[in-house]
Amino acid sequence: MFFDVWLPDFSFLFLSILVEGAPFILLGTIISGFIDVYLPSGAMDRLLPKNRSRAVLVSGLLGIIFPVCECAVVPVIRRLVKKGLPPSCAMTYMLAAPIVNPVTALSTASAFKEMPYAMAGSRILFGYVIAVCVGLILLRFPVRAILKSKIADEIDDLEAQRKAEAAHAHCDHEQGHCDHAHEHGPASTHSHPEQGPKLMMALRASMRDFVDVAIYFVIGITIVAIVNTPPPVEQDVVPLRDIIDGTAGSTWGAPAALMGLAFLLSLCSTSDAFIAATLDAFGYGSRLAFLVFGPMMDVKLLFLYSTILTRKFILYLAIGLFITIGALSVFMDPLFTPDPPVPRMSGK
Amino acid sequence: MKSIITQVIFSLATIAWGIVPVYLYKTGLIGEYLNRSFHLVALSGGLAMIVLGLFNLITSRRKVGCGHDHGPDHDHDHHDQSPVAAILLMIVPVLLCCGFTQHEYSAKALAWKGLYKNKNRTSRSLFSSSREPFTRELLEKTTPKSAEGNYLLQLTELYWSAGDEEIMKAYEGLPAELEGRLIGEDPGLNPKGNRKRLYRIIMTCCAADAQVLGLALEFEGPLPDLSDKTWVKVTGKVSYERVGKQDLAYLKVSNLESGTAPPAESRLSR
């Protein structure tokens, strides 16, 4: 049973998710590799408004210009944070970009033919508001409460180096007014190592990032594949989907169940709307919760996030998103005008 | 030296991942794994992984700076992961899964994914974008016919038609031709033993979100002696029956031919 049925089904699912997600991770890591080599430190600071709150508001809209799905955004953010992007802005972009982007908007509109603009619009608005709220809250948190200590250390080093460079720039070397020691002679070992071709450096950085992220991705998709494979037991087990369908009539249970489904299915944000559209036993509010929560938090993302964020922060983020999105979806549900009842419908 | 070994293993892991989608695309098996909208993405991604891995493998002995500005104590070792982790979590799982996969769901997984379940909720938007009544005339106008005069229907279309009386009325008795895969009927749904089931799999991303839609086929004579999951072309008349509280579509079969699988890009279309 295990080797004849369960393992082939698991392998089929595992490879299916892998070949679907890996290209997007690669895209993200190639972008991150090029950012590493070509984007000067602190460039993001110069691009975003100086006012931190405004910077968070703008970060939530960056997905319109740089549309990436949730798999691709993590390696990019990882690199941008190391380049000096404030964690509050990084988190806002990371949570909003998979939703607030034209590809997701188009797929949502085409999936919900009955109310394309309302559904796509409310998904974008909902996703943006949640991401910005997270970003604004994070403005009050120290970097080390959010980012892994290794990344926080790198940011501290970077900051120290930038300060040193700023001080260095104020020295007037030609007139000999510099009052500190330099080792810029031919035998200097100071931080100007011999650089290889930049393209090679970028591709090497891309591959490093790809492997770093891919390892966590594998753990995530293994769990997704296990959950979606029928258990290797003789007796019938009720499929997860049937359990979730049973909650459709519950005000609080329905969004909670659909967010749970989104978490376990780990769908791509560019196409999850087509699944949400088939969940027609559920209200629009619950389906909106599915469409907003999924791209922000799912099994594979849990592991991808752990390449950059502390475990404690991921836990708080997951709980916070679950409660906030669930509650908002319940309050938003009555705002959607349901379809007029179809005449002579039978079999319900 | 350690850095070169790490670089080589990371390159091999990246190449291994790239080979999988390229192989699946080349053999046409990709259609079993992904929705067609992802086929080219998977192929391009696979090729890019192979190129990236090969490039880094070939240049693994060459020392380069890291390209960014660190302090003098920086050791240029950016690897968060060890080569052992890359072998155990990237290369081994992919090799094992490639060895064990049957490139399709087992019969048990098909049943788990809804082969014998009927949703019985008609989505009218599938049939008509306007509020005008859905009639046989409208159906005839929009549906192509075979040379024998049978309507070339999609299994999904017939599956979703059950539940709405107006739509069922338009389809009832229609001579139809369907294409799908044949499998045995659930004994609980086949008391007379004269039925088989035709199914198709629909997915929006990958196999994780696949739904299996099945439709009963009723035979007057003996059941066809074909192995499970054979692709068939079946003609017959559309009928509906009430099982419990649900209306279900089925086909009274007049002819069944085993056929070849449709091209990968149309196998799993919505």
PDB file of N, CA, C and O in Angstrom, chain A residues 129-182:
ATOM      1  N   VAL A 129      -4.478  47.038   2.446  1.00  0.00           N
ATOM      2  CA  VAL A 129      -4.726  47.565   3.801  1.00  0.00           C
ATOM      3  C   VAL A 129      -4.043  46.690   4.855  1.00  0.00           C
ATOM      4  O   VAL A 129      -3.359  47.190   5.755  1.00  0.00           O
ATOM      5  N   ILE A 130      -4.179  45.387   4.708  1.00  0.00           N
ATOM      6  CA  ILE A 130      -3.568  44.472   5.687  1.00  0.00           C
ATOM      7  C   ILE A 130      -2.044  44.620   5.668  1.00  0.00           C
ATOM      8  O   ILE A 130      -1.394  44.734   6.721  1.00  0.00           O
ATOM      9  N   ALA A 131      -1.471  44.645   4.464  1.00  0.00           N
ATOM     10  CA  ALA A 131      -0.006  44.729   4.357  1.00  0.00           C
ATOM     11  C   ALA A 131       0.514  46.040   4.945  1.00  0.00           C
ATOM     12  O   ALA A 131       1.519  46.057   5.671  1.00  0.00           O
ATOM     13  N   VAL A 132      -0.197  47.132   4.648  1.00  0.00           N
ATOM     14  CA  VAL A 132       0.231  48.442   5.172  1.00  0.00           C
ATOM     15  C   VAL A 132       0.101  48.477   6.700  1.00  0.00           C
ATOM     16  O   VAL A 132       0.982  48.994   7.392  1.00  0.00           O
ATOM     17  N   CYS A 133      -0.970  47.884   7.213  1.00  0.00           N
ATOM     18  CA  CYS A 133      -1.143  47.853   8.674  1.00  0.00           C
ATOM     19  C   CYS A 133       0.022  47.105   9.321  1.00  0.00           C
ATOM     20  O   CYS A 133       0.567  47.553  10.337  1.00  0.00           O
ATOM     21  N   VAL A 134       0.387  45.961   8.729  1.00  0.00           N
ATOM     22  CA  VAL A 134       1.521  45.198   9.272  1.00  0.00           C
ATOM     23  C   VAL A 134       2.779  46.068   9.241  1.00  0.00           C
ATOM     24  O   VAL A 134       3.522  46.161  10.231  1.00  0.00           O
ATOM     25  N   GLY A 135       3.001  46.741   8.105  1.00  0.00           N
ATOM     26  CA  GLY A 135       4.182  47.596   7.961  1.00  0.00           C
ATOM     27  C   GLY A 135       4.203  48.714   8.990  1.00  0.00           C
ATOM     28  O   GLY A 135       5.247  48.986   9.610  1.00  0.00           O
ATOM     29  N   LEU A 136       3.055  49.351   9.206  1.00  0.00           N
ATOM     30  CA  LEU A 136       2.994  50.464  10.163  1.00  0.00           C
ATOM     31  C   LEU A 136       3.243  49.973  11.591  1.00  0.00           C
ATOM     32  O   LEU A 136       3.899  50.646  12.382  1.00  0.00           O
ATOM     33  N   ILE A 137       2.710  48.801  11.888  1.00  0.00           N
ATOM     34  CA  ILE A 137       2.953  48.240  13.228  1.00  0.00           C
ATOM     35  C   ILE A 137       4.442  47.934  13.399  1.00  0.00           C
ATOM     36  O   ILE A 137       5.030  48.205  14.449  1.00  0.00           O
ATOM     37  N   LEU A 138       5.054  47.422  12.355  1.00  0.00           N
ATOM     38  CA  LEU A 138       6.473  47.025  12.462  1.00  0.00           C
ATOM     39  C   LEU A 138       7.413  48.214  12.607  1.00  0.00           C
ATOM     40  O   LEU A 138       8.562  48.036  13.018  1.00  0.00           O
ATOM     41  N   LEU A 139       6.929  49.404  12.280  1.00  0.00           N
ATOM     42  CA  LEU A 139       7.753  50.600  12.480  1.00  0.00           C
ATOM     43  C   LEU A 139       8.161  50.742  13.937  1.00  0.00           C
ATOM     44  O   LEU A 139       9.168  51.344  14.274  1.00  0.00           O
ATOM     45  N   ARG A 140       7.345  50.181  14.830  1.00  0.00           N
ATOM     46  CA  ARG A 140       7.589  50.323  16.263  1.00  0.00           C
ATOM     47  C   ARG A 140       8.459  49.195  16.825  1.00  0.00           C
ATOM     48  O   ARG A 140       8.746  49.175  18.016  1.00  0.00           O
ATOM     49  N   PHE A 141       8.799  48.235  15.969  1.00  0.00           N
ATOM     50  CA  PHE A 141       9.569  47.088  16.467  1.00  0.00           C
ATOM     51  C   PHE A 141      11.046  47.205  16.081  1.00  0.00           C
ATOM     52  O   PHE A 141      11.368  47.686  14.989  1.00  0.00           O
ATOM     53  N   PRO A 142      11.930  46.745  16.955  1.00  0.00           N
ATOM     54  CA  PRO A 142      13.352  46.746  16.572  1.00  0.00           C
ATOM     55  C   PRO A 142      13.609  45.676  15.508  1.00  0.00           C
ATOM     56  O   PRO A 142      12.898  44.670  15.441  1.00  0.00           O
ATOM     57  N   VAL A 143      14.639  45.926  14.704  1.00  0.00           N
ATOM     58  CA  VAL A 143      14.966  45.016  13.595  1.00  0.00           C
ATOM     59  C   VAL A 143      15.174  43.587  14.087  1.00  0.00           C
ATOM     60  O   VAL A 143      14.717  42.622  13.461  1.00  0.00           O
ATOM     61  N   ARG A 144      15.822  43.442  15.246  1.00  0.00           N
ATOM     62  CA  ARG A 144      16.149  42.099  15.728  1.00  0.00           C
ATOM     63  C   ARG A 144      14.924  41.308  16.184  1.00  0.00           C
ATOM     64  O   ARG A 144      14.996  40.095  16.330  1.00  0.00           O
ATOM     65  N   ALA A 145      13.811  41.998  16.406  1.00  0.00           N
ATOM     66  CA  ALA A 145      12.585  41.275  16.760  1.00  0.00           C
ATOM     67  C   ALA A 145      11.929  40.692  15.510  1.00  0.00           C
ATOM     68  O   ALA A 145      11.063  39.824  15.598  1.00  0.00           O
ATOM     69  N   ILE A 146      12.334  41.178  14.348  1.00  0.00           N
ATOM     70  CA  ILE A 146      11.705  40.761  13.091  1.00  0.00           C
ATOM     71  C   ILE A 146      12.625  39.834  12.290  1.00  0.00           C
ATOM     72  O   ILE A 146      12.211  38.769  11.837  1.00  0.00           O
ATOM     73  N   LEU A 147      13.858  40.263  12.117  1.00  0.00           N
ATOM     74  CA  LEU A 147      14.764  39.549  11.217  1.00  0.00           C
ATOM     75  C   LEU A 147      15.645  38.564  11.963  1.00  0.00           C
ATOM     76  O   LEU A 147      15.973  38.771  13.140  1.00  0.00           O
ATOM     77  N   LYS A 148      16.048  37.522  11.257  1.00  0.00           N
ATOM     78  CA  LYS A 148      16.974  36.543  11.834  1.00  0.00           C
ATOM     79  C   LYS A 148      18.252  37.255  12.252  1.00  0.00           C
ATOM     80  O   LYS A 148      18.679  38.214  11.578  1.00  0.00           O
ATOM     81  N   SER A 149      18.871  36.748  13.303  1.00  0.00           N
ATOM     82  CA  SER A 149      20.018  37.482  13.864  1.00  0.00           C
ATOM     83  C   SER A 149      21.141  37.627  12.839  1.00  0.00           C
ATOM     84  O   SER A 149      21.825  38.650  12.799  1.00  0.00           O
ATOM     85  N   LYS A 150      21.318  36.624  11.976  1.00  0.00           N
ATOM     86  CA  LYS A 150      22.400  36.691  10.989  1.00  0.00           C
ATOM     87  C   LYS A 150      22.169  37.869  10.034  1.00  0.00           C
ATOM     88  O   LYS A 150      23.094  38.616   9.698  1.00  0.00           O
ATOM     89  N   ILE A 151      20.922  38.026   9.615  1.00  0.00           N
ATOM     90  CA  ILE A 151      20.603  39.119   8.691  1.00  0.00           C
ATOM     91  C   ILE A 151      20.688  40.458   9.421  1.00  0.00           C
ATOM     92  O   ILE A 151      21.201  41.441   8.889  1.00  0.00           O
ATOM     93  N   ALA A 152      20.215  40.463  10.672  1.00  0.00           N
ATOM     94  CA  ALA A 152      20.305  41.699  11.468  1.00  0.00           C
ATOM     95  C   ALA A 152      21.760  42.109  11.652  1.00  0.00           C
ATOM     96  O   ALA A 152      22.096  43.297  11.578  1.00  0.00           O
ATOM     97  N   ASP A 153      22.634  41.114  11.879  1.00  0.00           N
ATOM     98  CA  ASP A 153      24.073  41.409  12.012  1.00  0.00           C
ATOM     99  C   ASP A 153      24.617  42.047  10.736  1.00  0.00           C
ATOM    100  O   ASP A 153      25.381  43.013  10.777  1.00  0.00           O
ATOM    101  N   GLU A 154      24.210  41.467   9.603  1.00  0.00           N
ATOM    102  CA  GLU A 154      24.685  42.004   8.316  1.00  0.00           C
ATOM    103  C   GLU A 154      24.227  43.447   8.133  1.00  0.00           C
ATOM    104  O   GLU A 154      24.965  44.290   7.624  1.00  0.00           O
ATOM    105  N   ILE A 155      22.985  43.719   8.563  1.00  0.00           N
ATOM    106  CA  ILE A 155      22.458  45.086   8.427  1.00  0.00           C
ATOM    107  C   ILE A 155      23.247  46.032   9.337  1.00  0.00           C
ATOM    108  O   ILE A 155      23.601  47.139   8.933  1.00  0.00           O
ATOM    109  N   ASP A 156      23.552  45.553  10.549  1.00  0.00           N
ATOM    110  CA  ASP A 156      24.343  46.382  11.470  1.00  0.00           C
ATOM    111  C   ASP A 156      25.720  46.687  10.879  1.00  0.00           C
ATOM    112  O   ASP A 156      26.191  47.826  10.919  1.00  0.00           O
ATOM    113  N   ASP A 157      26.352  45.662  10.310  1.00  0.00           N
ATOM    114  CA  ASP A 157      27.676  45.853   9.679  1.00  0.00           C
ATOM    115  C   ASP A 157      27.584  46.881   8.562  1.00  0.00           C
ATOM    116  O   ASP A 157      28.435  47.758   8.419  1.00  0.00           O
ATOM    117  N   LEU A 158      26.523  46.726   7.791  1.00  0.00           N
ATOM    118  CA  LEU A 158      26.315  47.612   6.643  1.00  0.00           C
ATOM    119  C   LEU A 158      26.151  49.059   7.108  1.00  0.00           C
ATOM    120  O   LEU A 158      26.738  49.985   6.546  1.00  0.00           O
ATOM    121  N   GLU A 159      25.355  49.195   8.163  1.00  0.00           N
ATOM    122  CA  GLU A 159      25.092  50.528   8.703  1.00  0.00           C
ATOM    123  C   GLU A 159      26.389  51.153   9.205  1.00  0.00           C
ATOM    124  O   GLU A 159      26.693  52.320   8.923  1.00  0.00           O
ATOM    125  N   ALA A 160      27.175  50.346   9.929  1.00  0.00           N
ATOM    126  CA  ALA A 160      28.446  50.832  10.462  1.00  0.00           C
ATOM    127  C   ALA A 160      29.372  51.240   9.322  1.00  0.00           C
ATOM    128  O   ALA A 160      30.047  52.278   9.376  1.00  0.00           O
ATOM    129  N   GLN A 161      29.349  50.415   8.271  1.00  0.00           N
ATOM    130  CA  GLN A 161      30.221  50.707   7.136  1.00  0.00           C
ATOM    131  C   GLN A 161      29.793  51.981   6.418  1.00  0.00           C
ATOM    132  O   GLN A 161      30.626  52.787   5.999  1.00  0.00           O
ATOM    133  N   ARG A 162      28.472  52.155   6.311  1.00  0.00           N
ATOM    134  CA  ARG A 162      27.972  53.366   5.638  1.00  0.00           C
ATOM    135  C   ARG A 162      28.367  54.614   6.420  1.00  0.00           C
ATOM    136  O   ARG A 162      28.717  55.636   5.843  1.00  0.00           O
ATOM    137  N   LYS A 163      28.294  54.484   7.738  1.00  0.00           N
ATOM    138  CA  LYS A 163      28.679  55.629   8.578  1.00  0.00           C
ATOM    139  C   LYS A 163      30.165  55.929   8.390  1.00  0.00           C
ATOM    140  O   LYS A 163      30.573  57.081   8.276  1.00  0.00           O
ATOM    141  N   ALA A 164      30.958  54.856   8.359  1.00  0.00           N
ATOM    142  CA  ALA A 164      32.403  55.027   8.183  1.00  0.00           C
ATOM    143  C   ALA A 164      32.699  55.670   6.827  1.00  0.00           C
ATOM    144  O   ALA A 164      33.546  56.555   6.712  1.00  0.00           O
ATOM    145  N   GLU A 165      31.972  55.197   5.813  1.00  0.00           N
ATOM    146  CA  GLU A 165      32.173  55.742   4.469  1.00  0.00           C
ATOM    147  C   GLU A 165      31.784  57.212   4.408  1.00  0.00           C
ATOM    148  O   GLU A 165      32.439  58.012   3.747  1.00  0.00           O
ATOM    149  N   ALA A 166      30.692  57.539   5.132  1.00  0.00           N
ATOM    150  CA  ALA A 166      30.241  58.935   5.146  1.00  0.00           C
ATOM    151  C   ALA A 166      31.315  59.817   5.782  1.00  0.00           C
ATOM    152  O   ALA A 166      31.631  60.898   5.283  1.00  0.00           O
ATOM    153  N   ALA A 167      31.901  59.313   6.878  1.00  0.00           N
ATOM    154  CA  ALA A 167      32.961  60.064   7.542  1.00  0.00           C
ATOM    155  C   ALA A 167      34.179  60.182   6.632  1.00  0.00           C
ATOM    156  O   ALA A 167      34.801  61.238   6.511  1.00  0.00           O
ATOM    157  N   HIS A 168      34.475  59.073   5.955  1.00  0.00           N
ATOM    158  CA  HIS A 168      35.596  59.008   5.023  1.00  0.00           C
ATOM    159  C   HIS A 168      35.418  60.050   3.908  1.00  0.00           C
ATOM    160  O   HIS A 168      36.340  60.739   3.529  1.00  0.00           O
ATOM    161  N   ALA A 169      34.193  60.174   3.440  1.00  0.00           N
ATOM    162  CA  ALA A 169      33.919  61.089   2.323  1.00  0.00           C
ATOM    163  C   ALA A 169      34.155  62.541   2.712  1.00  0.00           C
ATOM    164  O   ALA A 169      34.438  63.390   1.868  1.00  0.00           O
ATOM    165  N   HIS A 170      34.051  62.814   4.022  1.00  0.00           N
ATOM    166  CA  HIS A 170      34.251  64.193   4.454  1.00  0.00           C
ATOM    167  C   HIS A 170      35.733  64.566   4.563  1.00  0.00           C
ATOM    168  O   HIS A 170      36.080  65.696   4.746  1.00  0.00           O
ATOM    169  N   CYS A 171      36.603  63.584   4.494  1.00  0.00           N
ATOM    170  CA  CYS A 171      38.033  63.856   4.603  1.00  0.00           C
ATOM    171  C   CYS A 171      38.531  64.542   3.344  1.00  0.00           C
ATOM    172  O   CYS A 171      38.126  64.191   2.243  1.00  0.00           O
ATOM    173  N   ASP A 172      39.397  65.462   3.519  1.00  0.00           N
ATOM    174  CA  ASP A 172      39.999  66.119   2.359  1.00  0.00           C
ATOM    175  C   ASP A 172      41.396  65.549   2.179  1.00  0.00           C
ATOM    176  O   ASP A 172      42.380  66.035   2.721  1.00  0.00           O
ATOM    177  N   HIS A 173      41.482  64.470   1.439  1.00  0.00           N
ATOM    178  CA  HIS A 173      42.742  63.761   1.314  1.00  0.00           C
ATOM    179  C   HIS A 173      43.824  64.569   0.608  1.00  0.00           C
ATOM    180  O   HIS A 173      44.984  64.524   0.965  1.00  0.00           O
ATOM    181  N   GLU A 174      43.395  65.319  -0.407  1.00  0.00           N
ATOM    182  CA  GLU A 174      44.400  66.016  -1.224  1.00  0.00           C
ATOM    183  C   GLU A 174      45.133  67.083  -0.420  1.00  0.00           C
ATOM    184  O   GLU A 174      46.311  67.331  -0.613  1.00  0.00           O
ATOM    185  N   GLN A 175      44.383  67.699   0.516  1.00  0.00           N
ATOM    186  CA  GLN A 175      45.035  68.750   1.300  1.00  0.00           C
ATOM    187  C   GLN A 175      45.562  68.239   2.635  1.00  0.00           C
ATOM    188  O   GLN A 175      45.988  69.000   3.493  1.00  0.00           O
ATOM    189  N   GLY A 176      45.491  66.937   2.809  1.00  0.00           N
ATOM    190  CA  GLY A 176      46.101  66.337   3.992  1.00  0.00           C
ATOM    191  C   GLY A 176      45.386  66.646   5.283  1.00  0.00           C
ATOM    192  O   GLY A 176      45.985  66.661   6.354  1.00  0.00           O
ATOM    193  N   HIS A 177      44.075  66.919   5.201  1.00  0.00           N
ATOM    194  CA  HIS A 177      43.327  67.238   6.419  1.00  0.00           C
ATOM    195  C   HIS A 177      42.717  66.016   7.084  1.00  0.00           C
ATOM    196  O   HIS A 177      41.960  66.128   8.020  1.00  0.00           O
ATOM    197  N   CYS A 178      43.050  64.930   6.580  1.00  0.00           N
ATOM    198  CA  CYS A 178      42.473  63.709   7.127  1.00  0.00           C
ATOM    199  C   CYS A 178      43.167  63.385   8.446  1.00  0.00           C
ATOM    200  O   CYS A 178      44.382  63.321   8.506  1.00  0.00           O
ATOM    201  N   ASP A 179      42.349  63.151   9.498  1.00  0.00           N
ATOM    202  CA  ASP A 179      42.989  62.944  10.781  1.00  0.00           C
ATOM    203  C   ASP A 179      42.871  61.503  11.281  1.00  0.00           C
ATOM    204  O   ASP A 179      42.906  61.228  12.453  1.00  0.00           O
ATOM    205  N   HIS A 180      42.649  60.573  10.357  1.00  0.00           N
ATOM    206  CA  HIS A 180      42.648  59.178  10.804  1.00  0.00           C
ATOM    207  C   HIS A 180      43.429  58.319   9.811  1.00  0.00           C
ATOM    208  O   HIS A 180      43.694  58.731   8.693  1.00  0.00           O
ATOM    209  N   ALA A 181      43.750  57.120  10.281  1.00  0.00           N
ATOM    210  CA  ALA A 181      44.677  56.293   9.501  1.00  0.00           C
ATOM    211  C   ALA A 181      43.984  55.582   8.340  1.00  0.00           C
ATOM    212  O   ALA A 181      42.865  55.106   8.479  1.00  0.00           O
ATOM    213  N   HIS A 182      44.683  55.534   7.233  1.00  0.00           N
ATOM    214  CA  HIS A 182      44.199  54.790   6.065  1.00  0.00           C
ATOM    215  C   HIS A 182      45.260  53.825   5.618  1.00  0.00           C
ATOM    216  O   HIS A 182      46.432  54.040   5.822  1.00  0.00           O
TER     217      HIS A 182
END
